[in-house]
XYZ file of C-alpha atoms in Angstrom:
362
model
C -36.224 49.175 -44.337
C -32.809 47.626 -45.045
C -30.247 49.888 -46.704
C -27.480 49.225 -49.212
C -24.157 50.985 -48.519
C -20.490 50.594 -49.433
C -18.114 48.697 -47.152
C -14.571 47.275 -47.146
C -14.587 43.483 -47.324
C -11.830 40.944 -46.669
C -12.966 37.892 -48.642
C -10.159 35.431 -47.937
C -6.882 34.970 -46.071
C -4.269 37.422 -47.335
C -6.399 38.626 -50.228
C -6.474 42.372 -50.962
C -9.555 44.049 -49.525
C -12.157 45.572 -51.817
C -15.137 47.883 -51.539
C -18.448 46.100 -52.035
C -22.126 46.835 -51.548
C -23.470 45.535 -48.253
C -26.953 45.359 -46.779
C -27.562 46.922 -43.363
C -30.853 45.786 -41.790
C -33.130 47.946 -39.709
C -32.084 47.837 -36.038
C -33.791 45.211 -33.939
C -34.306 45.278 -30.170
C -31.226 46.661 -28.443
C -29.544 47.627 -31.716
C -28.599 50.840 -33.504
C -27.646 51.862 -37.030
C -24.805 54.395 -37.080
C -23.816 56.616 -39.995
C -20.036 56.371 -39.871
C -18.106 59.622 -40.262
C -14.549 58.400 -39.704
C -12.735 55.155 -38.906
C -9.066 54.528 -38.094
C -7.004 51.817 -39.783
C -5.805 49.525 -36.989
C -3.393 46.570 -36.991
C -6.294 44.418 -35.808
C -8.008 44.957 -39.157
C -4.862 43.759 -40.900
C -4.805 40.690 -38.617
C -8.382 39.927 -39.695
C -7.398 40.217 -43.365
C -4.442 37.889 -42.793
C -6.609 35.301 -41.035
C -4.753 35.805 -37.771
C -7.870 36.190 -35.638
C -10.304 33.711 -37.163
C -11.229 32.163 -40.493
C -14.820 33.393 -40.399
C -14.573 35.140 -43.778
C -15.842 37.371 -45.298
C -15.066 40.133 -42.811
C -16.470 43.662 -42.832
C -13.405 45.497 -41.571
C -13.023 48.643 -39.445
C -13.714 49.300 -35.782
C -12.036 52.561 -34.581
C -15.002 54.694 -35.506
C -17.185 57.670 -34.687
C -20.419 58.781 -36.261
C -24.046 59.716 -35.746
C -26.829 57.403 -34.623
C -29.357 57.167 -37.441
C -31.954 54.831 -35.935
C -32.447 52.587 -32.909
C -34.450 49.452 -32.187
C -36.968 48.683 -29.493
C -35.918 49.100 -25.890
C -32.864 51.270 -26.582
C -32.344 53.939 -23.931
C -28.567 54.545 -24.132
C -28.691 56.679 -27.274
C -31.159 58.224 -29.684
C -31.091 59.307 -33.334
C -28.844 62.338 -33.838
C -26.385 61.471 -31.037
C -22.693 61.745 -31.931
C -21.043 58.561 -30.683
C -17.791 56.632 -30.518
C -18.168 52.921 -31.192
C -16.664 50.425 -28.762
C -16.204 46.674 -29.001
C -16.942 45.805 -25.372
C -20.590 46.589 -24.695
C -20.989 45.535 -21.066
C -23.862 43.261 -20.067
C -24.501 44.563 -16.534
C -25.405 41.054 -15.372
C -22.258 38.879 -15.288
C -20.337 38.186 -12.093
C -17.810 40.933 -12.884
C -20.440 43.588 -13.610
C -22.369 42.658 -10.472
C -19.195 43.039 -8.409
C -18.751 46.603 -9.676
C -16.040 45.814 -12.235
C -17.843 46.292 -15.551
C -14.574 47.002 -17.397
C -13.863 43.265 -16.993
C -17.323 42.240 -18.259
C -17.270 38.556 -19.188
C -20.332 38.675 -21.446
C -19.880 41.626 -23.787
C -22.218 41.584 -26.771
C -22.758 42.762 -30.341
C -25.733 43.191 -32.652
C -27.705 39.972 -33.104
C -28.634 40.563 -36.723
C -26.083 40.115 -39.477
C -25.135 42.508 -42.231
C -24.834 40.771 -45.595
C -23.318 41.092 -49.050
C -25.750 42.538 -51.548
C -26.747 40.072 -54.238
C -25.479 36.855 -52.641
C -26.937 37.495 -49.177
C -23.813 36.010 -47.606
C -23.474 36.941 -43.947
C -20.586 39.185 -42.942
C -18.431 38.969 -39.820
C -17.910 42.545 -38.580
C -14.442 43.214 -37.187
C -14.656 43.255 -33.382
C -18.435 43.238 -33.758
C -18.422 46.680 -35.396
C -17.514 46.673 -39.108
C -17.075 50.415 -39.606
C -15.181 50.674 -42.890
C -18.669 51.299 -44.213
C -20.979 54.217 -44.783
C -23.332 52.778 -42.155
C -23.084 49.896 -39.724
C -25.304 47.927 -37.348
C -24.159 47.536 -33.738
C -25.537 46.817 -30.303
C -26.730 50.078 -28.765
C -24.353 49.470 -25.849
C -21.477 49.775 -28.310
C -22.367 53.451 -28.811
C -20.946 56.000 -26.367
C -22.255 59.540 -26.675
C -19.597 62.277 -26.497
C -19.348 66.028 -27.120
C -20.358 66.586 -30.754
C -17.932 69.477 -31.172
C -14.969 67.098 -31.450
C -13.741 65.971 -34.856
C -14.836 62.452 -35.803
C -11.324 61.844 -37.170
C -9.826 61.994 -33.688
C -12.789 60.795 -31.635
C -12.942 57.431 -33.361
C -9.372 56.575 -32.361
C -10.564 56.073 -28.786
C -12.528 53.109 -30.102
C -9.448 50.875 -29.952
C -5.716 51.666 -30.090
C -5.518 55.029 -28.343
C -7.843 53.910 -25.554
C -5.897 50.663 -25.165
C -2.641 52.562 -24.668
C -3.927 55.332 -22.419
C -5.851 52.801 -20.350
C -2.831 50.507 -20.055
C -0.963 53.347 -18.360
C -3.713 54.878 -16.251
C -6.247 52.107 -15.588
C -4.140 48.934 -15.627
C -0.699 50.244 -14.725
C -1.950 52.798 -12.213
C 0.725 55.308 -13.242
C 0.802 58.173 -10.759
C 2.541 61.473 -10.166
C 6.313 61.146 -9.993
C 6.451 57.578 -11.319
C 9.052 56.327 -13.759
C 7.571 54.575 -16.785
C 9.082 52.633 -19.675
C 7.097 51.826 -22.822
C 8.426 49.079 -25.092
C 7.080 49.391 -28.625
C 6.172 52.844 -29.906
C 3.443 52.280 -32.444
C -0.030 53.715 -31.968
C -0.761 51.845 -28.732
C 2.682 52.492 -27.246
C 2.513 56.192 -28.066
C -0.925 56.334 -26.465
C 0.547 54.734 -23.338
C 3.200 57.458 -23.345
C 0.494 60.115 -23.651
C -1.414 58.451 -20.808
C 1.657 58.342 -18.567
C 2.290 61.999 -19.272
C -1.335 62.814 -18.482
C -1.033 60.927 -15.177
C 1.994 62.983 -14.135
C 4.865 60.531 -14.618
C 8.219 62.157 -13.916
C 10.230 60.124 -16.407
C 8.890 58.320 -19.497
C 11.332 56.119 -21.411
C 10.400 55.100 -24.955
C 11.972 51.890 -26.293
C 11.853 50.844 -29.949
C 14.099 49.689 -32.803
C 12.983 52.458 -35.184
C 14.378 55.969 -34.741
C 11.373 57.425 -36.563
C 9.050 55.939 -33.973
C 11.255 57.151 -31.144
C 11.091 60.679 -32.524
C 7.295 60.492 -32.552
C 7.336 59.076 -29.025
C 9.236 62.120 -27.818
C 6.590 64.351 -29.376
C 3.955 62.380 -27.463
C 5.655 63.012 -24.138
C 8.593 60.626 -23.762
C 11.448 62.204 -21.830
C 14.037 59.654 -23.007
C 14.391 57.379 -26.030
C 16.254 54.068 -26.318
C 16.928 52.302 -29.601
C 17.041 48.658 -28.485
C 18.605 47.576 -31.769
C 21.775 49.406 -30.713
C 21.486 49.424 -26.911
C 20.487 46.832 -24.310
C 17.002 47.996 -23.351
C 17.059 46.633 -19.802
C 20.410 48.192 -18.958
C 19.375 51.492 -20.529
C 16.154 51.683 -18.495
C 18.023 50.838 -15.304
C 20.673 53.453 -16.020
C 17.993 56.092 -16.561
C 16.258 55.168 -13.288
C 19.197 55.245 -10.905
C 19.949 51.556 -11.370
C 16.558 50.439 -10.079
C 14.284 49.988 -13.085
C 10.979 51.678 -13.876
C 7.960 51.698 -11.586
C 5.730 50.681 -14.497
C 6.821 49.008 -17.738
C 4.274 48.756 -20.540
C 4.900 46.127 -23.212
C 3.108 47.228 -26.377
C 4.579 44.703 -28.810
C 3.257 41.331 -27.688
C 6.373 39.171 -28.131
C 8.205 36.921 -25.622
C 11.544 38.714 -26.062
C 10.080 42.161 -25.433
C 8.060 40.847 -22.494
C 11.283 39.567 -20.926
C 12.760 43.026 -21.402
C 9.746 44.521 -19.641
C 10.001 42.012 -16.790
C 13.655 42.770 -16.064
C 13.429 46.519 -16.745
C 11.013 47.114 -13.853
C 11.931 48.030 -10.312
C 11.462 45.597 -7.445
C 7.737 45.451 -6.679
C 7.119 47.299 -9.945
C 4.375 46.575 -12.447
C 4.522 45.049 -15.924
C 1.552 45.666 -18.210
C 1.122 43.559 -21.342
C -1.037 45.411 -23.870
C 0.627 44.139 -27.061
C -1.328 41.193 -28.481
C 0.628 37.918 -28.878
C -0.107 35.273 -31.498
C -1.378 31.833 -30.399
C 1.913 29.952 -30.860
C 4.029 32.250 -28.675
C 5.427 30.873 -25.408
C 7.070 32.668 -22.477
C 9.682 31.158 -20.186
C 10.862 32.921 -17.026
C 12.692 31.568 -13.961
C 9.966 31.113 -11.358
C 12.379 32.258 -8.664
C 12.727 35.601 -10.477
C 8.951 35.953 -10.642
C 8.782 35.340 -6.892
C 11.859 37.338 -5.946
C 11.025 40.517 -7.845
C 7.501 40.807 -6.419
C 5.181 43.398 -7.838
C 2.498 42.733 -10.417
C 2.327 41.192 -13.886
C -0.845 42.390 -15.585
C -2.585 42.090 -18.918
C -4.603 45.042 -20.165
C -7.875 44.317 -21.984
C -8.805 47.355 -24.076
C -6.983 49.476 -21.510
C -9.372 48.118 -18.855
C -11.651 50.903 -20.007
C -15.299 51.545 -19.300
C -16.408 53.444 -22.415
C -19.240 55.300 -20.698
C -16.742 56.628 -18.145
C -13.537 57.014 -20.140
C -14.564 58.192 -23.612
C -16.345 61.396 -22.538
C -13.554 62.208 -20.064
C -10.793 61.828 -22.658
C -12.740 63.818 -25.250
C -13.157 66.609 -22.688
C -9.408 66.563 -21.993
C -8.754 66.793 -25.730
C -11.100 69.762 -26.106
C -9.357 71.435 -23.158
C -6.008 71.070 -24.936
C -4.623 68.616 -22.387
C -4.630 65.514 -24.623
C -3.645 65.938 -28.271
C -5.590 63.182 -30.011
C -5.018 64.841 -33.379
C -1.315 64.001 -33.080
C -2.162 60.351 -33.725
C -3.641 61.047 -37.179
C -0.956 60.724 -39.863
C -3.277 60.986 -42.873
C -6.901 60.902 -43.942
C -7.945 58.602 -46.765
C -10.988 57.486 -48.720
C -12.826 54.199 -48.288
C -11.156 52.651 -51.335
C -7.626 53.385 -50.055
C -7.605 50.954 -47.102
C -5.407 48.354 -48.822
C -2.707 50.971 -49.473
C -3.033 52.172 -45.882
C -2.328 48.617 -44.685
C 0.923 48.674 -46.660
C 2.023 51.998 -45.143
C 1.099 50.832 -41.652
C 3.004 47.557 -42.069
C 6.068 49.508 -43.217
C 5.885 51.790 -40.168
C 5.302 54.873 -42.300
C 2.181 56.064 -40.446
C 0.894 56.233 -36.903
C -2.749 56.142 -37.955
C -4.502 56.448 -41.300
C -8.119 57.506 -40.879
C -10.875 56.789 -43.369
C -13.174 59.807 -43.722
C -16.641 59.179 -45.103
C-alpha cells in the first residue's frame, strides 16, 4: 500500500524549500520503490528551486542518490528487493534509433516512473527532480533508473555518481577521450570540473591544468589531480594554457561552467585538431559567437557531454570498483553530511562556493 514519508519540496520560484509529508505509491509495472540512504546537494536542485529548469512546481528535489530497493512492480528484472543501487536520471529504452545502433548512452527516449508521488493531504502531484526526487526517505522511480553496485561502498559517496561526479569523469573519459600522455585543461573547478580532473588523472593525462577565478577551488583541484592551476581573474587563461603546453594548447579542454566567455576560452586554449567538451549547462538566453573561419581552421572536435555520455549499467559498477581499489577517491568530493531539513542552508553554502558537495544522510 502507499506510504507516507518526509521529502524536501520546492513550492514556488525562489521560495525556501521545506520538508513535507509526501505519498509514495506502490510500484507499478516497470517501477521500483527505493529507500534512500544518501543524496548529494547538486546545483541542478538549486536551479529547480529558482525556476530555471521549468515552472512545474511543486518539485520534490534531490537526484544524486543511493539506497536499497524496497519493492518492485510487475515485469521488473533489472533489480530486486534488497539490492543496493545508485539512481540515475537516464534510464535507457533499448528501442530508440540510438539504442538500436549500439549507442545507448545517447538514448533519445529515456524514461521515469509513470505514477506520480503526491503531497499528503492535498493530493497535489509532485514533479521529481530529474525524474528521481531523492531528498526523501523513499522515492518511486523507473526500475531502469536503478543500477546495482557493490553494497560495501558507502552510500554517501556512491550517490554522487548519480549526477555531478559521473558528468565530470565521463566528460573526460567518454566524451573527451582523454588518453595516456594527453594535456588537459579544465575550466571551472566546482564539483563537475573537479570530477573531470579526477577522470583525466584516471585516464593517464600527463598534464592537467585547472582554471578558475577562486583560489580555494584551485587548491581543491590540485588535490584532485591537477598538475597546474591558473587563476583566470589575474591571468589570461588562454595564454596560460598555451604557455604550459609548449605554445600549442591542450589536447582536450573541458568547459565546466556553461558560459559563452568561458567557452571561448576553451575554444582558443585547445591545440590544433584538439577537442573541446562542453559539460557546463548554459541558460536558455545565452548566445555564442565565434568566427566561422576559426572553427574551420582549427579543426578538431567541439562536443557536448550529456551526463558524461555515461551508460550507468557499465560505468557505475566500474567506478565503484575503482573507488574500492583506492584508485578513485570519491570520498574527496564530500565536504559535509547534513540532515534532510538542512538542504536550504546547504544551497546557501554551495552558492557561496564554500562546499564541494553537501550530502544528505537519511
